[in-house]
CSV table of C-alpha atoms and ligand atoms in Angstrom, one decimal:
chain,number,residue,atom,x,y,z
L,1,UNK,CA,77.1,108.2,126.7
L,2,UNK,CA,80.3,109.8,126.2
L,3,UNK,CA,81.0,111.2,123.1
L,4,UNK,CA,82.2,108.9,120.4
L,5,UNK,CA,83.6,109.1,116.8
L,6,UNK,CA,81.5,107.0,114.6
L,7,UNK,CA,82.3,106.8,111.1
L,8,UNK,CA,78.9,105.1,109.7
L,9,UNK,CA,79.1,106.1,105.6
L,10,UNK,CA,80.3,102.8,104.5
L,11,UNK,CA,78.7,103.7,101.3
L,12,UNK,CA,80.3,106.7,100.5
L,13,UNK,CA,83.6,104.8,100.8
L,14,UNK,CA,85.6,102.8,104.0
L,15,UNK,CA,88.5,102.8,105.6
L,16,UNK,CA,91.8,100.7,104.3
L,17,UNK,CA,92.0,97.6,106.0
L,18,UNK,CA,95.4,97.0,107.8
L,19,UNK,CA,96.2,94.5,105.7
L,20,UNK,CA,95.5,95.3,102.8
L,21,UNK,CA,97.8,98.4,103.1
L,22,UNK,CA,100.6,96.6,104.6
L,23,UNK,CA,100.2,94.2,101.2
L,24,UNK,CA,100.8,97.5,99.0
L,25,UNK,CA,103.4,99.2,101.2
L,26,UNK,CA,106.1,96.8,98.9
L,27,UNK,CA,104.7,98.7,95.9
L,28,UNK,CA,104.2,102.1,97.1
L,29,UNK,CA,108.1,102.1,98.5
L,30,UNK,CA,110.6,99.0,96.1
L,31,UNK,CA,109.3,97.6,93.9
L,32,UNK,CA,108.0,100.7,91.9
L,33,UNK,CA,108.9,98.6,88.5
L,34,UNK,CA,107.0,99.7,85.2
L,35,UNK,CA,104.6,96.4,85.0
L,36,UNK,CA,104.8,96.4,81.8
L,37,UNK,CA,108.8,96.2,81.4
L,38,UNK,CA,110.7,93.3,80.5
L,39,UNK,CA,113.4,93.2,83.4
L,40,UNK,CA,113.1,92.0,86.6
L,41,UNK,CA,111.7,94.8,88.8
L,42,UNK,CA,109.1,95.1,86.6
L,43,UNK,CA,107.8,91.4,86.6
L,44,UNK,CA,107.1,91.7,90.8
L,45,UNK,CA,104.2,94.4,89.7
L,46,UNK,CA,103.6,92.0,87.1
L,47,UNK,CA,103.1,88.8,89.1
L,48,UNK,CA,101.4,91.0,91.7
L,49,UNK,CA,98.7,91.9,89.2
L,50,UNK,CA,98.4,88.8,88.2
L,51,UNK,CA,97.1,87.2,91.6
L,52,UNK,CA,95.7,90.4,93.1
L,53,UNK,CA,93.1,89.6,88.5
L,54,UNK,CA,93.0,85.7,90.3
L,55,UNK,CA,91.5,87.2,93.7
L,56,UNK,CA,88.7,89.7,92.1
L,57,UNK,CA,87.3,86.7,89.7
L,58,UNK,CA,87.6,84.4,92.6
L,59,UNK,CA,85.4,86.5,95.1
L,60,UNK,CA,82.8,86.8,91.9
L,61,UNK,CA,84.1,83.0,90.1
L,62,UNK,CA,85.2,84.3,86.9
L,63,UNK,CA,88.3,83.4,85.1
L,64,UNK,CA,91.3,85.9,85.6
L,65,UNK,CA,91.0,86.4,82.3
L,66,UNK,CA,88.1,88.4,82.3
L,67,UNK,CA,88.7,90.8,84.8
L,68,UNK,CA,90.5,94.5,83.2
L,69,UNK,CA,91.6,97.0,86.5
L,70,UNK,CA,89.7,100.4,85.4
L,71,UNK,CA,90.7,103.5,88.0
L,72,UNK,CA,87.6,104.1,89.8
L,73,UNK,CA,83.7,102.1,89.8
L,74,UNK,CA,83.0,105.1,87.6
L,75,UNK,CA,85.0,104.1,84.8
L,76,UNK,CA,83.7,100.8,85.1
L,77,UNK,CA,80.2,101.8,85.0
L,78,UNK,CA,82.0,104.4,81.6
L,79,UNK,CA,83.1,101.2,80.1
L,80,UNK,CA,80.8,99.4,80.3
L,81,UNK,CA,77.3,101.9,78.8
L,82,UNK,CA,80.0,103.9,76.5
L,83,UNK,CA,81.6,100.3,75.4
L,84,UNK,CA,79.0,98.4,74.9
L,85,UNK,CA,76.8,101.1,72.9
L,86,UNK,CA,79.4,102.0,70.0
L,87,UNK,CA,80.3,98.5,70.4
L,88,UNK,CA,76.3,98.2,68.9
L,89,UNK,CA,76.3,101.5,67.0
L,90,UNK,CA,76.8,100.2,63.3
L,91,UNK,CA,74.6,97.0,63.6
L,92,UNK,CA,71.7,98.2,64.3
L,93,UNK,CA,71.4,98.5,67.9
L,94,UNK,CA,71.0,101.8,69.3
L,95,UNK,CA,68.6,101.1,72.0
L,96,UNK,CA,69.8,100.8,76.3
L,97,UNK,CA,67.4,100.2,79.2
L,98,UNK,CA,68.7,100.9,83.2
L,99,UNK,CA,66.7,102.3,85.7
L,100,UNK,CA,65.2,105.5,87.3
L,101,UNK,CA,67.6,104.8,90.5
L,102,UNK,CA,70.7,104.2,89.3
L,103,UNK,CA,74.1,105.9,90.2
L,104,UNK,CA,75.2,108.6,88.6
L,105,UNK,CA,77.3,107.1,87.0
L,106,UNK,CA,75.5,105.6,84.9
L,107,UNK,CA,73.2,107.8,85.0
L,108,UNK,CA,75.2,110.6,83.3
L,109,UNK,CA,76.8,108.5,81.1
L,110,UNK,CA,73.5,106.7,79.4
L,111,UNK,CA,72.4,111.2,78.8
L,112,UNK,CA,75.4,111.4,77.4
L,113,UNK,CA,74.8,108.8,75.5
L,114,UNK,CA,71.4,110.1,74.5
L,115,UNK,CA,72.8,112.9,72.9
L,116,UNK,CA,74.9,111.0,70.2
L,117,UNK,CA,71.5,109.6,69.4
L,118,UNK,CA,71.1,106.7,71.6
L,119,UNK,CA,68.0,105.5,72.9
L,120,UNK,CA,67.0,104.7,76.8
L,121,UNK,CA,64.8,103.5,78.9
L,122,UNK,CA,65.1,104.4,82.5
L,123,UNK,CA,63.0,101.5,84.2
L,124,UNK,CA,60.5,102.8,87.5
L,125,UNK,CA,60.8,100.7,90.5
L,126,UNK,CA,58.5,99.6,92.8
L,127,UNK,CA,58.2,100.9,96.4
L,128,UNK,CA,61.2,99.6,97.8
L,129,UNK,CA,63.2,99.7,94.9
L,130,UNK,CA,63.1,96.8,92.9
L,131,UNK,CA,63.0,96.2,89.3
L,132,UNK,CA,60.1,94.2,88.0
L,133,UNK,CA,60.7,91.5,85.5
L,134,UNK,CA,57.9,91.8,83.8
L,135,UNK,CA,58.2,95.9,83.5
L,136,UNK,CA,61.6,95.2,82.4
L,137,UNK,CA,60.6,92.3,80.3
L,138,UNK,CA,58.3,94.8,78.1
L,139,UNK,CA,60.8,97.7,77.5
L,140,UNK,CA,62.7,94.5,75.6
L,141,UNK,CA,63.5,95.4,71.9
L,142,UNK,CA,64.7,93.8,68.6
L,143,UNK,CA,67.0,96.8,69.0
L,144,UNK,CA,68.2,96.8,72.6
L,145,UNK,CA,71.7,95.7,73.1
L,146,UNK,CA,71.8,96.7,76.4
L,147,UNK,CA,70.6,96.0,79.8
L,148,UNK,CA,72.1,97.6,83.2
L,149,UNK,CA,71.0,97.5,85.7
L,150,UNK,CA,72.4,98.4,89.7
L,151,UNK,CA,72.6,95.1,91.7
L,152,UNK,CA,72.2,97.0,94.7
L,153,UNK,CA,70.9,100.2,95.4
L,154,UNK,CA,73.6,102.6,96.8
L,155,UNK,CA,71.3,105.1,98.8
L,156,UNK,CA,68.1,102.5,99.8
L,157,UNK,CA,70.2,99.6,99.8
L,158,UNK,CA,67.8,97.2,97.5
L,159,UNK,CA,69.1,94.1,96.5
L,160,UNK,CA,67.9,93.6,92.8
L,161,UNK,CA,66.8,89.6,91.6
L,162,UNK,CA,70.0,89.7,89.7
L,163,UNK,CA,69.9,85.8,89.0
L,164,UNK,CA,66.0,86.4,87.4
L,165,UNK,CA,67.2,89.6,85.5
L,166,UNK,CA,70.1,87.3,84.2
L,167,UNK,CA,67.9,84.8,83.4
L,168,UNK,CA,65.4,87.4,81.3
L,169,UNK,CA,67.9,88.8,79.3
L,170,UNK,CA,69.7,85.6,78.8
L,171,UNK,CA,66.7,84.1,77.2
L,172,UNK,CA,66.2,87.8,74.9
L,173,UNK,CA,69.5,87.2,73.7
L,174,UNK,CA,70.8,90.6,75.2
L,175,UNK,CA,73.6,91.6,77.9
L,176,UNK,CA,73.7,92.2,80.8
L,177,UNK,CA,75.4,94.5,82.8
L,178,UNK,CA,75.5,95.1,86.5
L,179,UNK,CA,77.0,97.8,89.2
L,180,UNK,CA,78.1,95.8,91.5
L,181,UNK,CA,79.9,98.3,93.5
L,182,UNK,CA,77.6,98.3,96.5
L,183,UNK,CA,77.7,94.4,96.8
L,184,UNK,CA,80.8,93.0,95.8
L,185,UNK,CA,81.9,91.6,99.2
L,186,UNK,CA,79.4,91.8,101.0
L,187,UNK,CA,76.6,89.6,99.3
L,188,UNK,CA,77.5,86.8,97.4
L,189,UNK,CA,77.9,87.7,93.3
L,190,UNK,CA,78.4,85.0,91.2
L,191,UNK,CA,78.9,86.1,86.9
L,192,UNK,CA,77.7,82.5,85.8
L,193,UNK,CA,74.6,81.6,88.1
L,194,UNK,CA,73.4,85.0,88.0
L,195,UNK,CA,74.2,85.4,83.5
L,196,UNK,CA,75.8,88.2,84.5
L,197,UNK,CA,78.1,89.5,81.3
L,198,UNK,CA,79.6,92.7,82.2
L,199,UNK,CA,79.8,93.8,86.5
L,200,UNK,CA,81.2,97.0,87.8
L,201,UNK,CA,83.2,96.7,91.1
L,202,UNK,CA,85.5,99.8,93.3
L,203,UNK,CA,87.8,99.2,95.5
L,204,UNK,CA,87.0,102.1,98.1
L,205,UNK,CA,83.5,100.6,98.7
L,206,UNK,CA,85.4,97.3,100.5
L,207,UNK,CA,88.5,98.2,102.6
L,208,UNK,CA,90.3,98.5,99.5
L,209,UNK,CA,91.9,102.4,98.2
L,210,UNK,CA,89.9,104.9,96.3
L,211,UNK,CA,91.0,105.3,92.4
L,212,UNK,CA,91.4,101.5,91.5
L,213,UNK,CA,88.3,99.7,90.2
L,214,UNK,CA,87.6,96.6,87.9
L,215,UNK,CA,85.2,95.4,85.1
L,216,UNK,CA,84.0,92.1,84.3
L,217,UNK,CA,83.5,91.6,80.8
L,218,UNK,CA,82.3,88.1,80.2
L,219,UNK,CA,84.9,86.0,77.6
L,220,UNK,CA,83.8,87.0,73.7
L,221,UNK,CA,82.1,90.2,74.7
L,222,UNK,CA,84.5,93.1,73.0
L,223,UNK,CA,83.9,96.4,74.6
L,224,UNK,CA,85.0,99.4,72.6
L,225,UNK,CA,88.0,100.5,74.6
L,226,UNK,CA,87.1,104.2,76.6
L,227,UNK,CA,90.5,105.2,77.3
L,228,UNK,CA,93.2,104.6,74.1
L,229,UNK,CA,96.7,104.8,74.2
L,230,UNK,CA,99.4,101.6,75.5
L,231,UNK,CA,97.8,97.8,74.9
L,232,UNK,CA,97.6,97.2,79.2
L,233,UNK,CA,94.9,95.6,80.1
L,234,UNK,CA,94.8,93.3,76.7
L,235,UNK,CA,94.3,96.9,75.0
L,236,UNK,CA,91.0,97.1,76.2
L,237,UNK,CA,91.8,99.9,78.8
L,238,UNK,CA,95.2,102.3,78.2
L,239,UNK,CA,97.6,103.4,80.9
L,240,UNK,CA,100.3,102.5,83.2
L,241,UNK,CA,98.8,100.0,85.9
L,242,UNK,CA,99.0,101.6,89.8
L,243,UNK,CA,99.9,98.3,90.4
L,244,UNK,CA,99.2,99.0,94.4
L,245,UNK,CA,95.9,99.8,94.3
L,246,UNK,CA,95.2,96.6,92.5
L,247,UNK,CA,97.1,94.7,94.5
L,248,UNK,CA,95.5,96.1,97.7
L,249,UNK,CA,92.1,95.5,96.0
L,250,UNK,CA,93.4,91.7,95.2
L,251,UNK,CA,94.3,91.2,99.2
L,252,UNK,CA,90.6,92.9,99.8
L,253,UNK,CA,89.3,90.7,98.2
L,254,UNK,CA,91.1,88.0,99.3
L,255,UNK,CA,89.5,88.6,102.8
L,256,UNK,CA,86.2,89.3,102.1
L,257,UNK,CA,86.3,86.0,100.4
L,258,UNK,CA,86.7,84.7,103.8
L,259,UNK,CA,85.2,87.0,105.9
L,260,UNK,CA,82.0,87.7,103.7
L,261,UNK,CA,80.0,85.7,105.5
L,262,UNK,CA,80.1,86.5,108.8
L,263,UNK,CA,80.6,90.1,108.4
L,264,UNK,CA,77.0,90.3,107.3
L,265,UNK,CA,75.6,88.3,109.8
L,266,UNK,CA,78.1,91.1,112.4
L,267,UNK,CA,76.9,94.0,110.5
L,268,UNK,CA,72.9,93.2,110.0
L,269,UNK,CA,72.7,92.3,113.5
L,270,UNK,CA,74.2,95.9,113.9
L,271,UNK,CA,72.1,97.2,111.2
L,272,UNK,CA,68.6,95.2,112.5
L,273,UNK,CA,69.6,97.2,116.4
L,274,UNK,CA,69.4,100.7,114.3
L,275,UNK,CA,66.9,100.1,112.0
L,276,UNK,CA,64.4,98.9,115.5
L,277,UNK,CA,65.6,101.6,117.8
L,278,UNK,CA,65.2,104.2,114.9
L,279,UNK,CA,61.3,103.0,113.5
L,280,UNK,CA,60.4,104.0,117.6
L,281,UNK,CA,60.9,107.8,116.8
L,282,UNK,CA,57.1,108.8,116.2
L,283,UNK,CA,57.1,109.9,112.0
L,284,UNK,CA,59.7,107.8,110.9
L,285,UNK,CA,60.2,105.2,108.1
L,286,UNK,CA,62.4,102.5,106.9
L,287,UNK,CA,63.1,103.3,102.8
L,288,UNK,CA,64.0,100.3,100.7
L,289,UNK,CA,63.4,97.0,100.9
L,290,UNK,CA,62.3,95.4,104.3
L,291,UNK,CA,64.2,92.2,104.0
L,292,UNK,CA,66.3,92.3,100.2
L,293,UNK,CA,68.4,95.1,101.5
L,294,UNK,CA,72.2,95.1,102.1
L,295,UNK,CA,73.5,94.2,105.4
L,296,UNK,CA,75.0,97.2,106.6
L,297,UNK,CA,72.7,100.0,104.5
L,298,UNK,CA,70.1,101.7,107.2
L,299,UNK,CA,68.0,104.4,105.6
L,300,UNK,CA,65.0,105.9,107.1
L,301,UNK,CA,63.1,109.2,106.2
L,302,UNK,CA,62.6,111.3,109.6
L,303,UNK,CA,59.3,113.5,109.5
L,304,UNK,CA,59.3,117.2,109.5
L,305,UNK,CA,62.8,117.9,109.4
L,306,UNK,CA,65.4,118.5,107.1
L,307,UNK,CA,68.2,116.0,105.7
L,308,UNK,CA,71.4,118.7,105.9
L,309,UNK,CA,69.9,119.8,109.3
L,310,UNK,CA,70.3,115.8,110.7
L,311,UNK,CA,73.8,115.2,109.1
L,312,UNK,CA,75.3,118.8,110.3
L,313,UNK,CA,74.1,118.3,114.1
L,314,UNK,CA,75.4,114.2,114.2
L,315,UNK,CA,78.5,115.7,112.6
L,316,UNK,CA,78.8,117.9,115.9
L,317,UNK,CA,78.2,114.8,117.8
L,318,UNK,CA,81.2,113.2,116.4
L,319,UNK,CA,79.1,110.9,113.9
L,320,UNK,CA,79.4,110.7,110.1
L,321,UNK,CA,76.1,110.0,107.9
L,322,UNK,CA,74.6,111.0,104.9
L,323,UNK,CA,71.2,112.3,103.4
L,324,UNK,CA,69.8,112.4,99.9
L,325,UNK,CA,68.1,115.7,100.8
L,326,UNK,CA,68.6,118.6,98.5
L,327,UNK,CA,70.8,120.7,99.1
L,328,UNK,CA,73.7,118.0,99.6
L,329,UNK,CA,73.4,116.9,95.6
L,330,UNK,CA,73.9,121.3,95.1
L,331,UNK,CA,70.1,121.2,93.7
L,332,UNK,CA,66.7,121.6,94.8
L,333,UNK,CA,65.5,118.5,94.2
L,334,UNK,CA,66.2,116.0,96.8
L,335,UNK,CA,68.0,112.4,95.6
L,336,UNK,CA,66.6,110.6,92.4
L,337,UNK,CA,66.1,107.3,94.2
L,338,UNK,CA,64.0,108.8,97.0
L,339,UNK,CA,62.0,110.1,94.2
L,340,UNK,CA,61.8,107.6,91.9
L,341,UNK,CA,60.6,105.3,94.5
L,342,UNK,CA,57.4,107.5,95.1
L,343,UNK,CA,58.1,109.5,97.8
L,344,UNK,CA,57.0,113.2,97.8
L,345,UNK,CA,59.7,115.7,97.9
L,346,UNK,CA,57.9,117.0,101.8
L,347,UNK,CA,59.2,113.1,103.1
L,348,UNK,CA,62.1,112.6,100.8
L,349,UNK,CA,63.4,116.1,102.8
L,350,UNK,CA,63.7,114.9,106.5
L,351,UNK,CA,66.0,111.3,104.4
L,352,UNK,CA,68.7,110.3,106.4
L,353,UNK,CA,71.2,107.7,105.6
L,354,UNK,CA,73.6,105.4,108.1
L,355,UNK,CA,75.4,102.5,106.6
L,356,UNK,CA,77.6,100.1,108.8
L,357,UNK,CA,80.8,98.6,108.2
L,358,UNK,CA,83.3,95.7,110.2
L,359,UNK,CA,84.4,98.7,112.3
L,360,UNK,CA,81.6,99.5,113.7
L,361,UNK,CA,80.1,98.5,117.1
L,362,UNK,CA,76.7,97.5,119.6
L,363,UNK,CA,78.0,100.7,121.4
L,364,UNK,CA,77.9,102.5,118.2
L,365,UNK,CA,74.6,101.9,117.7
L,366,UNK,CA,73.8,102.2,121.4
L,367,UNK,CA,75.4,105.9,121.0
L,368,UNK,CA,74.1,107.0,118.1
L,369,UNK,CA,70.5,106.5,118.9
L,370,UNK,CA,70.6,108.3,121.5
L,371,UNK,CA,72.6,111.2,120.0
L,372,UNK,CA,70.3,110.7,117.5
L,373,UNK,CA,66.8,110.8,119.5
L,374,UNK,CA,67.9,114.4,120.9
L,375,UNK,CA,68.8,115.9,117.1
L,376,UNK,CA,65.8,115.0,116.0
L,377,UNK,CA,63.8,115.8,118.9
L,378,UNK,CA,65.1,119.4,119.5
L,379,UNK,CA,64.9,119.9,114.9
L,380,UNK,CA,61.4,119.4,115.3
L,381,UNK,CA,60.9,121.5,118.0
L,382,UNK,CA,62.2,124.2,115.9
L,383,UNK,CA,60.1,123.4,112.5
L,384,UNK,CA,57.4,124.7,111.4
L,385,UNK,CA,55.9,121.7,110.4
L,386,UNK,CA,56.4,119.5,113.1
L,387,UNK,CA,53.0,118.5,114.6
L,388,UNK,CA,52.7,115.4,116.8
M,1,PLP,C1,80.5,104.3,94.6
M,1,PLP,C2,79.6,104.4,94.0
M,1,PLP,C3,80.0,103.9,92.5
M,1,PLP,C4,81.4,105.0,91.6
M,1,PLP,O1,82.4,104.1,91.8
M,1,PLP,P1,84.3,105.0,92.2
M,1,PLP,O2,85.3,104.0,92.8
M,1,PLP,O3,83.8,106.1,93.5
M,1,PLP,O4,83.9,106.2,91.4
M,1,PLP,C5,79.2,103.9,91.1
M,1,PLP,N1,78.1,103.1,91.7
M,1,PLP,C6,77.5,103.4,92.9
M,1,PLP,C7,76.3,102.0,93.0
M,1,PLP,C8,78.4,102.9,93.6
M,1,PLP,O5,78.2,103.0,95.5
């Protein structure tokens, strides 16, 4: 096939939907009023933000009053963990439960809380990256203040049994937070049906801009603020609102509500084709759950190859992909997710993640398969550890 450009790293970030940008433009140009002011220029910013709040809430079955805008998904995760743990600090509840394969926004925050004297249990997951309910149940203690378990994993796409986890936490009287950054807008999220108390999302994973996120906090739950200052977001998150990006996030949520099902079916079909094709290469495995996975996430380990070399050579072919292998993270160890699902260092070195989105086509998948096959052959021919 002719050279083409294929963006297949939608779990890292997504392009802005043109409809989202169009909705944002007035707030980057003529409608620049500060939403906190009394005059009418500010009120158009305020109204637009409230409409965005309504849209973000609708896509997770929350009430608009339970949505707070933040600067990114990482900030929402920080707010959930630091905000809730600090609010329980003097009430004898110092235990946090999370998993070994969370995003670093959760893991590094949990580690920081440990340094402050909180106790953290990092749950193991099964070989598909799923949390086991009995393991979670055994970990819950009388002093457990929070359970934080990701909705869907960003490296291997595994979707956790969130409704069952929510039900268990509710029965045990423990607050449940989920990092839904990869799930929201891609698979159904219902905070009421799933008994979710706190939930994090991010704009740039759903075709809205980078640098905007939101947190859902169930009515009645009071977190300590992490960013203090003015009274924005009902005093829970200070700072003049990023109106344009918030409007973009709202529009993205509105679009996803209309198109999510169709997108999941379309992207799921492309992924199936890509996964089936890649698994035909010898000594290649799918990582993550075989069925309970995000529609667009195709993650593999390809034996006897370095993930970095793969990604660089795919880039020469115009394909954007990623790896959880060692050097990408600037450390010598492969990703904590791959190790967390029990893969050896050796196998993890050949990790490759291709994440598809609405902009991808069948031709893209054919092209990826053709070029990937060539790249794998070339790299294996040079590999001292390759034997077929
Ligand atoms: C991307 C991502 C985040 C971080 O979101 P930012 O908006 O980039 O800070 C957190 N958790 C998961 C699972 C993610 O995929």
